[in-house]
Coordinates of C-alpha atoms and ligand atoms in Angstrom, one line a residue:
M1 CA 68.2 -10.1 161.4
R2 CA 69.4 -7.1 160.1
G3 CA 72.9 -6.7 160.4
N4 CA 75.9 -7.6 161.6
I5 CA 77.0 -10.1 163.9
Y6 CA 80.3 -9.1 166.1
L7 CA 81.9 -11.7 167.9
V8 CA 83.8 -10.2 171.0
G9 CA 85.3 -11.9 173.7
F10 CA 89.3 -12.7 174.4
M11 CA 93.1 -13.7 173.1
G12 CA 91.9 -17.1 172.7
S13 CA 87.8 -17.9 173.7
G14 CA 87.9 -19.1 169.6
K15 CA 86.3 -15.8 167.9
S16 CA 87.8 -17.0 164.8
T17 CA 87.0 -20.6 164.4
V18 CA 84.0 -20.0 165.6
G19 CA 83.5 -16.8 163.0
R20 CA 84.1 -19.0 160.5
R21 CA 81.2 -22.2 161.3
L22 CA 78.8 -19.9 162.2
A23 CA 79.0 -17.5 159.0
Q24 CA 78.8 -20.9 157.4
A25 CA 75.8 -21.8 158.9
L26 CA 74.2 -18.6 158.8
H27 CA 75.6 -18.1 154.6
R28 CA 76.8 -14.8 156.2
R29 CA 80.7 -13.0 154.8
F30 CA 82.8 -13.8 157.7
V31 CA 85.4 -11.2 158.4
D32 CA 88.0 -12.2 161.0
M33 CA 89.4 -8.4 161.9
D34 CA 92.7 -8.7 162.6
L35 CA 93.5 -10.7 159.6
R36 CA 92.5 -7.6 156.9
L37 CA 94.5 -5.2 160.1
E38 CA 97.8 -7.5 159.0
E39 CA 97.1 -7.3 155.2
R40 CA 96.5 -3.3 155.2
F41 CA 99.8 -2.6 157.5
G42 CA 101.6 -5.7 155.7
L43 CA 102.7 -6.7 159.5
P44 CA 101.9 -9.0 161.9
I45 CA 100.2 -7.2 164.5
P46 CA 103.3 -7.9 167.6
E47 CA 105.7 -5.8 164.8
V48 CA 102.5 -3.0 164.6
F49 CA 102.6 -2.9 168.1
R50 CA 106.8 -2.4 168.5
G51 CA 107.1 -0.3 165.1
L52 CA 104.5 2.0 165.0
G53 CA 102.7 1.8 169.0
E54 CA 99.6 0.3 169.9
G55 CA 97.9 4.0 169.6
A56 CA 98.1 3.3 165.0
F57 CA 96.6 0.2 165.6
R58 CA 93.7 0.9 167.2
E59 CA 93.0 4.0 165.1
A60 CA 92.8 1.8 162.7
E61 CA 90.9 -1.0 163.8
A62 CA 88.7 1.7 164.4
D63 CA 88.7 3.2 161.1
L64 CA 87.9 -0.1 159.7
L65 CA 85.5 -1.7 161.9
V66 CA 83.2 1.8 160.9
A67 CA 84.2 0.4 156.8
L68 CA 82.4 -3.1 158.3
S69 CA 79.9 -1.4 160.3
R70 CA 78.3 -0.1 156.9
R71 CA 78.3 -3.3 155.3
D72 CA 75.0 -5.8 155.9
R73 CA 75.4 -9.5 156.5
L74 CA 78.3 -9.8 158.1
V75 CA 79.7 -12.3 160.8
V76 CA 83.1 -9.9 162.4
A77 CA 85.4 -11.9 164.3
T78 CA 87.5 -8.7 166.6
G79 CA 90.3 -7.9 168.2
G80 CA 90.2 -9.4 172.0
G81 CA 90.9 -5.4 172.8
V82 CA 88.0 -3.9 170.3
V83 CA 85.9 -3.2 173.8
E84 CA 88.0 -1.0 174.8
R85 CA 87.2 2.2 173.7
A86 CA 83.6 3.3 174.2
E87 CA 82.2 3.9 170.3
N88 CA 83.7 1.1 169.2
R89 CA 80.9 -0.5 171.6
A90 CA 78.7 1.8 171.3
L91 CA 78.7 1.2 166.7
M92 CA 79.2 -2.6 167.0
R93 CA 75.5 -2.7 169.0
R94 CA 74.1 -0.1 166.2
S95 CA 75.4 -2.0 163.5
G96 CA 74.2 -5.1 164.0
R97 CA 74.6 -8.2 167.8
V98 CA 77.6 -8.4 169.5
V99 CA 78.2 -11.6 170.9
H100 CA 80.0 -12.5 173.8
L101 CA 81.9 -15.5 174.5
D102 CA 82.7 -15.9 177.2
A103 CA 85.4 -18.0 178.1
C104 CA 87.7 -17.9 181.6
L105 CA 92.2 -17.4 181.5
E106 CA 92.2 -21.1 181.9
T107 CA 90.4 -22.1 178.4
C108 CA 93.0 -19.0 177.0
V109 CA 95.3 -20.3 177.7
G110 CA 95.0 -23.0 177.5
R111 CA 93.6 -23.0 173.5
L112 CA 96.7 -20.7 172.8
S113 CA 100.1 -22.5 172.5
A114 CA 103.5 -20.8 174.0
E115 CA 103.5 -19.3 170.6
A116 CA 100.7 -18.3 170.1
R117 CA 100.8 -16.7 173.0
A118 CA 104.3 -14.9 172.5
G119 CA 102.7 -13.8 169.9
R120 CA 99.8 -11.4 171.2
P121 CA 101.0 -8.3 171.4
V122 CA 99.3 -8.0 174.7
W123 CA 100.8 -10.6 176.7
T124 CA 103.0 -10.4 178.8
D125 CA 103.0 -12.6 181.0
E126 CA 99.9 -15.4 183.3
E127 CA 99.2 -12.6 186.0
S128 CA 98.8 -9.1 183.9
A129 CA 96.4 -10.9 181.2
R130 CA 94.4 -12.0 184.2
S131 CA 94.3 -8.6 184.8
L132 CA 93.4 -7.1 181.7
L133 CA 90.8 -9.7 181.3
G134 CA 89.3 -8.9 184.7
R135 CA 88.9 -5.6 184.1
R136 CA 87.4 -5.7 180.1
K137 CA 84.9 -8.2 182.0
E138 CA 82.0 -5.6 182.1
L139 CA 83.0 -4.4 178.7
Y140 CA 82.5 -7.3 176.6
G141 CA 79.1 -8.0 178.7
D142 CA 78.3 -5.1 176.3
C143 CA 77.1 -7.1 174.6
D144 CA 73.3 -8.7 173.3
L145 CA 74.5 -12.2 173.6
G146 CA 76.7 -13.9 175.8
V147 CA 77.7 -18.0 175.7
S148 CA 80.4 -19.4 177.7
V149 CA 82.7 -21.2 176.0
D150 CA 84.3 -23.6 179.1
R151 CA 84.9 -26.8 178.4
R152 CA 82.6 -27.0 175.2
G153 CA 83.9 -27.4 171.5
P154 CA 83.3 -24.4 169.1
E155 CA 80.3 -26.9 167.4
E156 CA 78.2 -26.5 170.6
V157 CA 78.7 -23.1 171.2
T158 CA 77.4 -22.6 167.4
Q159 CA 74.4 -23.8 168.2
E160 CA 74.1 -21.3 170.8
I161 CA 74.5 -19.1 169.2
V162 CA 72.6 -19.1 166.6
A163 CA 69.8 -20.3 168.9
G164 CA 70.1 -17.6 171.4
L165 CA 69.4 -15.0 168.4
M166 CA 67.3 -16.5 166.6
P167 CA 64.9 -17.7 169.0
D168 CA 62.6 -20.9 168.4
R169 CA 59.2 -20.2 167.5
S170 CA 56.0 -21.8 168.0
L171 CA 53.0 -21.7 166.8
T172 CA 50.2 -23.8 167.0
T173 CA 46.8 -24.5 164.2
M174 CA 43.9 -25.6 164.1
L175 CA 43.4 -28.3 162.3
D176 CA 39.3 -29.5 162.4
A177 CA 39.5 -27.8 166.1
Q178 CA 42.6 -30.5 166.8
P179 CA 45.7 -28.5 167.4
C180 CA 48.2 -29.3 165.7
P181 CA 51.4 -27.8 167.2
I182 CA 54.4 -25.8 164.7
S183 CA 57.8 -25.9 165.6
C184 CA 61.0 -23.7 163.9
T185 CA 63.9 -25.2 164.9
W186 CA 67.2 -25.2 164.4
N187 CA 67.3 -28.6 166.4
A188 CA 64.5 -29.7 164.4
P189 CA 65.5 -33.9 165.6
E190 CA 64.9 -32.5 169.2
A191 CA 61.7 -31.4 168.2
V192 CA 60.5 -34.5 167.5
Q193 CA 61.6 -36.9 169.7
R194 CA 59.3 -34.6 172.2
L195 CA 56.9 -35.4 169.9
L196 CA 57.6 -38.8 169.7
R197 CA 56.2 -38.8 173.3
E198 CA 59.0 -43.0 173.0
R199 CA 56.7 -44.3 171.0
K200 CA 58.0 -46.0 167.6
A201 CA 58.7 -43.6 164.9
L202 CA 59.6 -44.7 160.8
L203 CA 61.1 -42.3 158.9
L204 CA 60.6 -41.3 155.7
A205 CA 63.0 -39.0 152.9
D206 CA 64.2 -38.6 149.3
T207 CA 67.8 -39.8 148.5
R208 CA 68.4 -35.4 147.6
V209 CA 67.4 -34.8 151.1
A210 CA 69.0 -38.0 153.2
K211 CA 72.1 -37.7 152.1
P212 CA 72.9 -34.8 153.9
H213 CA 70.1 -34.6 156.8
L214 CA 68.9 -38.1 158.4
A215 CA 72.2 -38.8 160.0
W216 CA 71.1 -36.7 162.7
F217 CA 67.4 -37.9 162.8
L218 CA 68.8 -41.1 163.1
E219 CA 71.5 -41.1 165.5
A220 CA 68.3 -38.6 167.6
L221 CA 65.8 -40.8 166.9
G222 CA 67.7 -44.5 167.6
N223 CA 68.6 -45.5 164.4
P224 CA 64.6 -46.2 163.9
P225 CA 64.0 -48.4 159.8
A226 CA 64.1 -45.4 157.4
F227 CA 62.1 -44.6 154.2
I228 CA 63.7 -44.1 151.2
V229 CA 61.6 -42.5 148.3
P230 CA 63.6 -40.7 144.9
Q231 CA 63.4 -37.1 145.4
G232 CA 61.2 -35.5 142.6
E233 CA 57.3 -35.7 141.9
R234 CA 57.1 -38.7 140.6
S235 CA 57.5 -40.4 144.1
K236 CA 53.9 -38.5 145.3
S237 CA 52.4 -42.0 143.1
L238 CA 50.7 -43.8 144.7
H239 CA 52.5 -46.7 143.6
M240 CA 55.3 -45.0 145.6
A241 CA 52.2 -45.2 148.6
Q242 CA 52.0 -48.7 148.6
R243 CA 55.7 -49.6 148.4
L244 CA 55.7 -47.3 151.2
Y245 CA 52.4 -48.8 152.8
R246 CA 54.3 -52.4 153.1
F247 CA 56.4 -51.1 153.8
L248 CA 55.1 -49.7 157.2
L249 CA 53.7 -53.4 157.6
Q250 CA 56.7 -55.0 157.2
H251 CA 57.7 -53.0 160.5
R252 CA 54.7 -53.4 162.1
M253 CA 54.0 -49.6 162.8
E254 CA 50.7 -49.6 164.4
R255 CA 48.0 -46.8 164.1
G256 CA 49.5 -44.4 167.7
D257 CA 53.4 -44.9 166.3
F258 CA 54.4 -42.6 164.5
L259 CA 55.7 -41.9 160.4
V260 CA 57.6 -39.0 160.3
A261 CA 58.1 -37.5 156.3
L262 CA 60.9 -35.9 156.8
G263 CA 61.7 -33.7 153.5
G264 CA 60.6 -31.1 150.6
G265 CA 56.7 -31.1 149.7
V266 CA 56.5 -34.2 148.1
V267 CA 57.4 -36.8 150.8
T268 CA 55.4 -34.8 153.2
D269 CA 52.8 -34.5 151.2
L270 CA 53.3 -38.4 150.2
G271 CA 53.8 -39.2 154.2
A272 CA 50.8 -37.4 155.9
F273 CA 48.5 -38.7 152.7
V274 CA 49.8 -42.2 153.3
A275 CA 50.1 -42.1 157.4
A276 CA 46.2 -40.6 157.1
T277 CA 45.1 -43.5 155.0
Y278 CA 47.5 -46.6 156.6
K279 CA 45.4 -48.5 159.1
R280 CA 42.6 -46.1 159.0
G281 CA 45.1 -43.1 160.0
M282 CA 48.3 -43.9 161.8
A283 CA 50.5 -41.0 163.6
H284 CA 52.4 -38.8 161.9
I285 CA 55.3 -35.5 161.8
L286 CA 56.1 -33.5 159.0
V287 CA 59.3 -32.1 159.3
S288 CA 60.2 -29.4 156.7
T289 CA 63.1 -29.3 154.8
T290 CA 62.0 -26.8 151.6
L291 CA 61.4 -23.4 152.1
L292 CA 58.4 -24.0 150.0
G293 CA 57.8 -26.7 152.7
C294 CA 58.3 -24.0 155.1
V295 CA 55.9 -21.9 154.1
D296 CA 53.0 -23.2 153.0
A297 CA 53.0 -27.2 151.7
A298 CA 53.6 -28.8 155.5
I299 CA 51.0 -26.2 157.7
G300 CA 47.8 -26.5 156.5
G301 CA 46.7 -30.5 156.9
K302 CA 46.2 -31.3 152.5
A303 CA 47.9 -34.0 151.3
A304 CA 48.4 -35.5 147.8
L305 CA 49.8 -37.9 145.2
N306 CA 49.8 -37.1 141.4
L307 CA 47.2 -39.7 139.1
S308 CA 49.7 -40.5 136.1
G309 CA 50.4 -37.0 134.9
D310 CA 47.4 -34.9 136.6
K311 CA 48.9 -33.8 139.9
N312 CA 47.4 -33.3 143.4
V313 CA 44.1 -35.8 141.7
I314 CA 44.1 -38.1 144.6
G315 CA 44.6 -36.0 147.6
A316 CA 43.1 -36.1 152.0
F317 CA 42.2 -33.9 154.9
T318 CA 45.0 -34.9 157.2
K319 CA 45.8 -33.9 161.1
P320 CA 49.5 -34.6 161.3
S321 CA 50.3 -35.0 165.5
G322 CA 53.0 -31.8 164.7
V323 CA 55.3 -29.9 161.8
V324 CA 59.1 -29.3 162.8
L325 CA 59.8 -26.1 159.7
D326 CA 63.3 -27.4 160.2
M327 CA 65.9 -24.6 159.6
T328 CA 69.1 -25.6 159.7
A329 CA 68.1 -28.0 156.3
L330 CA 67.6 -24.7 154.8
A331 CA 70.9 -24.1 154.7
T332 CA 72.4 -26.5 151.7
L333 CA 68.8 -25.6 149.5
P334 CA 70.0 -24.8 146.4
G335 CA 68.9 -20.9 145.3
S336 CA 66.5 -21.5 142.7
R337 CA 64.5 -23.5 145.5
L338 CA 64.1 -20.4 147.0
R339 CA 63.0 -17.7 143.7
E340 CA 60.2 -20.8 145.0
G341 CA 59.3 -20.9 148.6
I342 CA 59.3 -16.9 148.2
V343 CA 56.5 -16.3 146.3
E344 CA 54.4 -17.8 148.4
A345 CA 55.4 -16.4 151.0
Y346 CA 55.2 -12.6 148.7
K347 CA 51.6 -14.5 147.6
T348 CA 50.8 -15.4 152.0
G349 CA 52.1 -11.8 152.5
L350 CA 50.0 -9.8 150.1
M351 CA 46.4 -11.6 151.5
A352 CA 47.7 -11.9 155.2
S353 CA 50.4 -10.3 156.6
P354 CA 51.3 -6.4 155.6
Q355 CA 54.4 -7.3 158.1
L356 CA 55.4 -10.2 155.8
V357 CA 54.9 -7.9 152.3
E358 CA 58.4 -5.0 154.3
H359 CA 60.4 -7.6 154.5
V360 CA 60.1 -9.5 152.2
S361 CA 60.6 -6.2 149.5
R362 CA 62.9 -4.9 152.5
G363 CA 65.1 -7.3 152.2
L364 CA 64.9 -9.7 149.2
A365 CA 68.5 -9.6 148.5
A366 CA 69.3 -11.5 151.7
L367 CA 66.5 -14.2 151.1
L368 CA 68.0 -14.3 147.4
E369 CA 71.7 -15.7 148.6
G370 CA 70.1 -18.2 151.5
D371 CA 70.4 -16.0 154.4
L372 CA 69.3 -18.4 157.1
P373 CA 68.7 -15.1 159.8
A374 CA 66.1 -13.4 156.6
L375 CA 64.7 -16.7 156.2
H376 CA 64.0 -17.9 159.1
E377 CA 62.3 -14.0 160.3
L378 CA 60.5 -15.0 156.3
V379 CA 59.4 -18.8 158.0
G380 CA 58.0 -17.3 160.7
L381 CA 56.1 -14.4 159.7
C382 CA 54.1 -17.1 157.4
A383 CA 53.4 -19.5 159.4
E384 CA 51.8 -18.0 161.8
A385 CA 49.8 -15.7 158.3
K386 CA 48.7 -19.3 156.9
A387 CA 48.3 -21.2 160.6
R388 CA 45.4 -18.1 161.7
L389 CA 43.9 -18.9 158.2
V390 CA 44.1 -22.5 158.2
S391 CA 42.3 -22.1 162.1
E392 CA 39.2 -20.0 160.8
D393 CA 38.8 -22.7 157.5
F394 CA 40.5 -25.8 157.7
R395 CA 38.4 -27.5 155.2
E396 CA 39.1 -24.1 152.5
G397 CA 34.8 -23.6 151.7
G398 CA 36.4 -19.8 153.0
V399 CA 39.1 -17.3 153.8
R400 CA 41.5 -19.5 153.4
R401 CA 41.1 -19.2 149.6
I402 CA 42.3 -16.0 148.6
L403 CA 45.8 -18.4 149.1
N404 CA 45.0 -19.6 146.3
F405 CA 45.8 -15.6 144.7
G406 CA 47.8 -16.7 141.7
H407 CA 47.0 -20.1 141.4
T408 CA 43.8 -20.1 140.0
F409 CA 45.8 -19.4 136.3
G410 CA 48.7 -20.7 137.1
H411 CA 47.2 -24.3 137.6
A412 CA 46.1 -24.0 134.6
L413 CA 49.3 -21.8 133.3
E414 CA 51.5 -25.5 134.4
G415 CA 49.1 -28.0 133.3
Q416 CA 49.3 -26.3 129.7
R417 CA 53.4 -26.2 130.5
R418 CA 53.5 -29.4 130.9
F419 CA 56.1 -29.0 133.5
R420 CA 58.1 -27.6 132.5
L421 CA 58.3 -24.8 134.1
T422 CA 58.0 -24.3 138.0
H423 CA 55.4 -23.8 140.5
G424 CA 56.7 -20.9 141.5
Q425 CA 57.8 -19.2 137.3
A426 CA 54.1 -20.0 137.0
V427 CA 52.4 -18.9 140.5
G428 CA 53.7 -16.4 139.8
S429 CA 52.8 -15.0 136.5
G430 CA 49.3 -15.6 137.6
M431 CA 49.9 -12.9 140.5
I432 CA 51.3 -10.6 138.1
V433 CA 47.5 -11.6 136.0
A434 CA 45.4 -11.1 139.0
A435 CA 47.3 -7.8 140.2
R436 CA 46.5 -6.1 136.4
I437 CA 43.1 -7.7 137.1
S438 CA 42.5 -5.6 140.4
R439 CA 43.7 -2.1 139.2
N440 CA 41.7 -2.3 136.1
R441 CA 39.2 -3.0 138.4
G442 CA 40.3 0.3 139.9
L443 CA 40.4 -2.0 143.7
L444 CA 45.0 -1.1 143.7
S445 CA 46.8 2.2 141.6
S446 CA 48.8 1.1 138.9
G447 CA 51.7 2.6 141.7
Q448 CA 50.5 -1.1 144.4
A449 CA 50.3 -3.4 141.1
E450 CA 53.5 -2.1 140.4
Q451 CA 55.0 -2.3 143.0
I452 CA 53.4 -6.3 143.5
T453 CA 55.1 -7.0 139.4
A454 CA 58.1 -5.9 140.8
T455 CA 59.1 -7.9 143.3
I456 CA 58.1 -10.7 141.9
R457 CA 59.9 -10.4 137.8
R458 CA 62.6 -10.0 140.9
L459 CA 62.2 -14.0 142.0
V460 CA 60.3 -15.8 137.9
S461 CA 60.4 -13.8 134.6
P462 CA 56.3 -15.3 133.2
P463 CA 57.5 -17.7 130.3
A464 CA 57.0 -16.1 126.5
P465 CA 56.2 -16.5 123.7
C466 CA 53.1 -15.9 125.8
P467 CA 50.3 -18.0 126.8
D468 CA 47.3 -19.0 125.4
V469 CA 43.7 -17.4 126.3
E470 CA 41.7 -20.5 125.1
E471 CA 43.2 -23.3 126.9
I472 CA 44.2 -21.6 130.0
W473 CA 40.6 -20.2 130.0
T474 CA 39.2 -24.2 129.3
R475 CA 41.9 -25.3 132.6
M476 CA 41.0 -22.9 134.5
Q477 CA 37.5 -24.6 134.0
N478 CA 38.9 -27.7 135.2
D479 CA 40.5 -27.1 137.9
K480 CA 39.2 -28.6 141.1
K481 CA 38.7 -25.0 142.9
V482 CA 36.1 -24.1 139.8
S483 CA 33.0 -23.9 142.3
G484 CA 29.6 -24.5 140.2
G485 CA 30.8 -23.9 137.0
R486 CA 32.2 -20.5 138.0
I487 CA 36.3 -19.7 137.9
V488 CA 37.4 -18.3 141.8
F489 CA 40.0 -14.9 141.5
A490 CA 41.4 -14.0 144.5
L491 CA 41.7 -10.5 143.3
L492 CA 43.8 -7.3 145.8
R493 CA 42.2 -4.2 146.9
G494 CA 45.8 -3.8 148.9
V495 CA 48.2 -5.1 151.3
G496 CA 46.1 -7.7 153.7
D497 CA 43.7 -7.0 151.9
P498 CA 41.9 -9.6 149.8
V499 CA 38.3 -10.0 147.2
I500 CA 37.2 -13.4 146.6
A501 CA 36.2 -12.5 142.8
E502 CA 33.4 -15.0 140.7
D503 CA 33.3 -12.9 138.4
V504 CA 35.7 -12.1 136.3
S505 CA 35.6 -12.9 132.2
K506 CA 37.8 -14.6 130.1
E507 CA 38.7 -11.6 128.2
E508 CA 39.2 -10.1 131.3
M509 CA 41.8 -12.3 131.8
A510 CA 42.6 -11.3 128.5
A511 CA 43.5 -7.7 129.0
A512 CA 45.1 -8.5 132.2
M513 CA 48.0 -11.0 130.7
G514 CA 48.9 -7.7 129.0
A515 CA 50.8 -7.7 131.9
L516 CA 53.1 -11.0 130.9
R517 CA 54.7 -9.3 127.7
E518 CA 55.7 -5.7 129.4
D519 CA 58.6 -5.3 131.1
Ligands
NAD601 N1 50.4 -29.8 151.0 C1 50.3 -28.4 150.8 O1 49.0 -27.7 151.0 C2 51.2 -28.2 149.4 C3 51.6 -26.9 149.2 C4 52.2 -25.8 148.2 C5 52.9 -27.1 147.2 N2 52.8 -29.0 147.9 C6 53.5 -29.1 147.0 O2 54.9 -29.4 147.3 C7 55.4 -30.2 146.7 C8 56.5 -29.3 145.9 O3 58.0 -28.6 146.9 P1 59.2 -28.7 146.9 O4 59.1 -27.9 146.3 O5 59.5 -28.5 148.4 O6 59.7 -30.0 146.5 P2 59.7 -31.0 146.2 O7 59.2 -32.1 147.8 O8 59.8 -32.2 145.7 O9 61.2 -30.8 146.9 C9 62.3 -29.8 145.9 C10 64.2 -30.8 145.5 O10 64.4 -30.2 146.7 C11 65.7 -31.0 147.1 N3 65.8 -30.8 148.9 C12 64.6 -30.5 149.8 N4 65.1 -30.8 150.8 C13 66.8 -30.2 150.8 C14 67.1 -30.0 151.4 N5 67.1 -29.0 152.9 N6 68.4 -29.3 150.9 C15 68.4 -29.3 149.8 N7 67.6 -30.1 149.0 C16 66.6 -31.4 149.1 C17 63.6 -32.7 147.2 O11 65.0 -33.9 147.0 C18 63.7 -32.1 146.1 O12 65.1 -32.4 144.6 C19 54.8 -29.8 144.9 O13 54.2 -31.5 144.6 C20 53.5 -29.3 145.8 O14 52.0 -30.0 145.2 C21 52.1 -29.2 148.5

């Protein structure tokens, strides 16, 4: 969702309080127009009205609105009278989304103290305020979303605005003919509750996710038992799986009961693997709290554990009863983790969704700043593309292989650097190499390959020094995706037009690795 969010409504409807919360929830900047205008005049607004007249105030207000409309991704609490001018209303509609906080006069009076009312220049007495509100009602109605605020707290109002501007998305992916619902939502506990159908649940989370997010789930699900693992890749181990099996037994979990895995790819991989093997398979729900999980790890029914240092050696195809992509949780994710997810989403876009590539290319700054509306759009588009590919090819024998764009090389690089670089860095490097091979084969134009490389470089930097060709090649030959001894590369003929190649030679790859050294 591009543009600003403007909150309009009568004095006392809660624009400043809700605006501040909304901005915080969406990772956007907040502007209170009345405060800005007081700063500009160096006077409280009533004095501006008294000294300079309402006309001067409205002129300054309109000028400020023009200035704000040229910026992007703000949450703006407007003054109660901003809607009086038709050009202000038109400008707000053009440059963003307008939300009306709809309050009856009693609510406004109740919220404004006598002192505050005395400070409002257009408040003379209750009757005149009632007639002003009546007159403005229609003007406030010129909006994208109306939210009633009577008898409701700011938290509830904020949640309704978020859900109204960015509705939850539901889609389905087919896992071997079994439908798996995917919900991209701002209220993940509620989505889980719906999937549980009153069966018993047991929660799995890691320490870092548990701290800010577990309480909401525990409360919504009636305090089920929770198994908390240390954060990080080491929890994807047989040892941890064993402890989780014991915990499930201890709590007498049956096959029809649910294991709810709440976290990033580590927790959803561990949870899905254990659920798929406990008593030959128990019901499970994956709730993804990282961007990488939302665009990749949680979707597609693959689960894996590491064997000592060897990544994802033990694994299974699994069929969760549902996947919940938790948009609210993304607000606490650090920036470095966002980059990892954007790299994966960009890869999926290059292979299967021009719309997704366009979203990443145009909205990269917003995505990198953690703008929740931009991330919501990214997750929705990517989940749709991935769900489609998985439905066509659950067991990765055909079209799903295109999602390995950048991964053949990336996994080898990760192994070579003994995981001292991030997955995104490794995959990004692999994507740069694959784009160069595609260009050298005449599949992509130089301009297309350069554009892809430039976008990846804005997200991650390839490691220095350049990796050793021989070692990378040997590692690629040991990859689990090698088929009949042939290394499989996903290449690209254009956005959304992938090519699978099994004939890339070591020399060809070495030449393409030159792209990693160019800045
Ligand atoms: N199964 C698949 O198809 C698949 C696909 C891709 C990746 N993976 C696996 O996923 C794992 C990587 O996933 P990941 O990047 O999500 O790693 P992760 O699960 O380790 O999460 C990364 C870090 O972010 C923290 N975190 C999670 N949610 C948070 C939140 N909302 N706020 C703050 N911190 C939060 C975690 O505690 C952890 O420290 C790897 O093990 C990889 O092999 C699996």
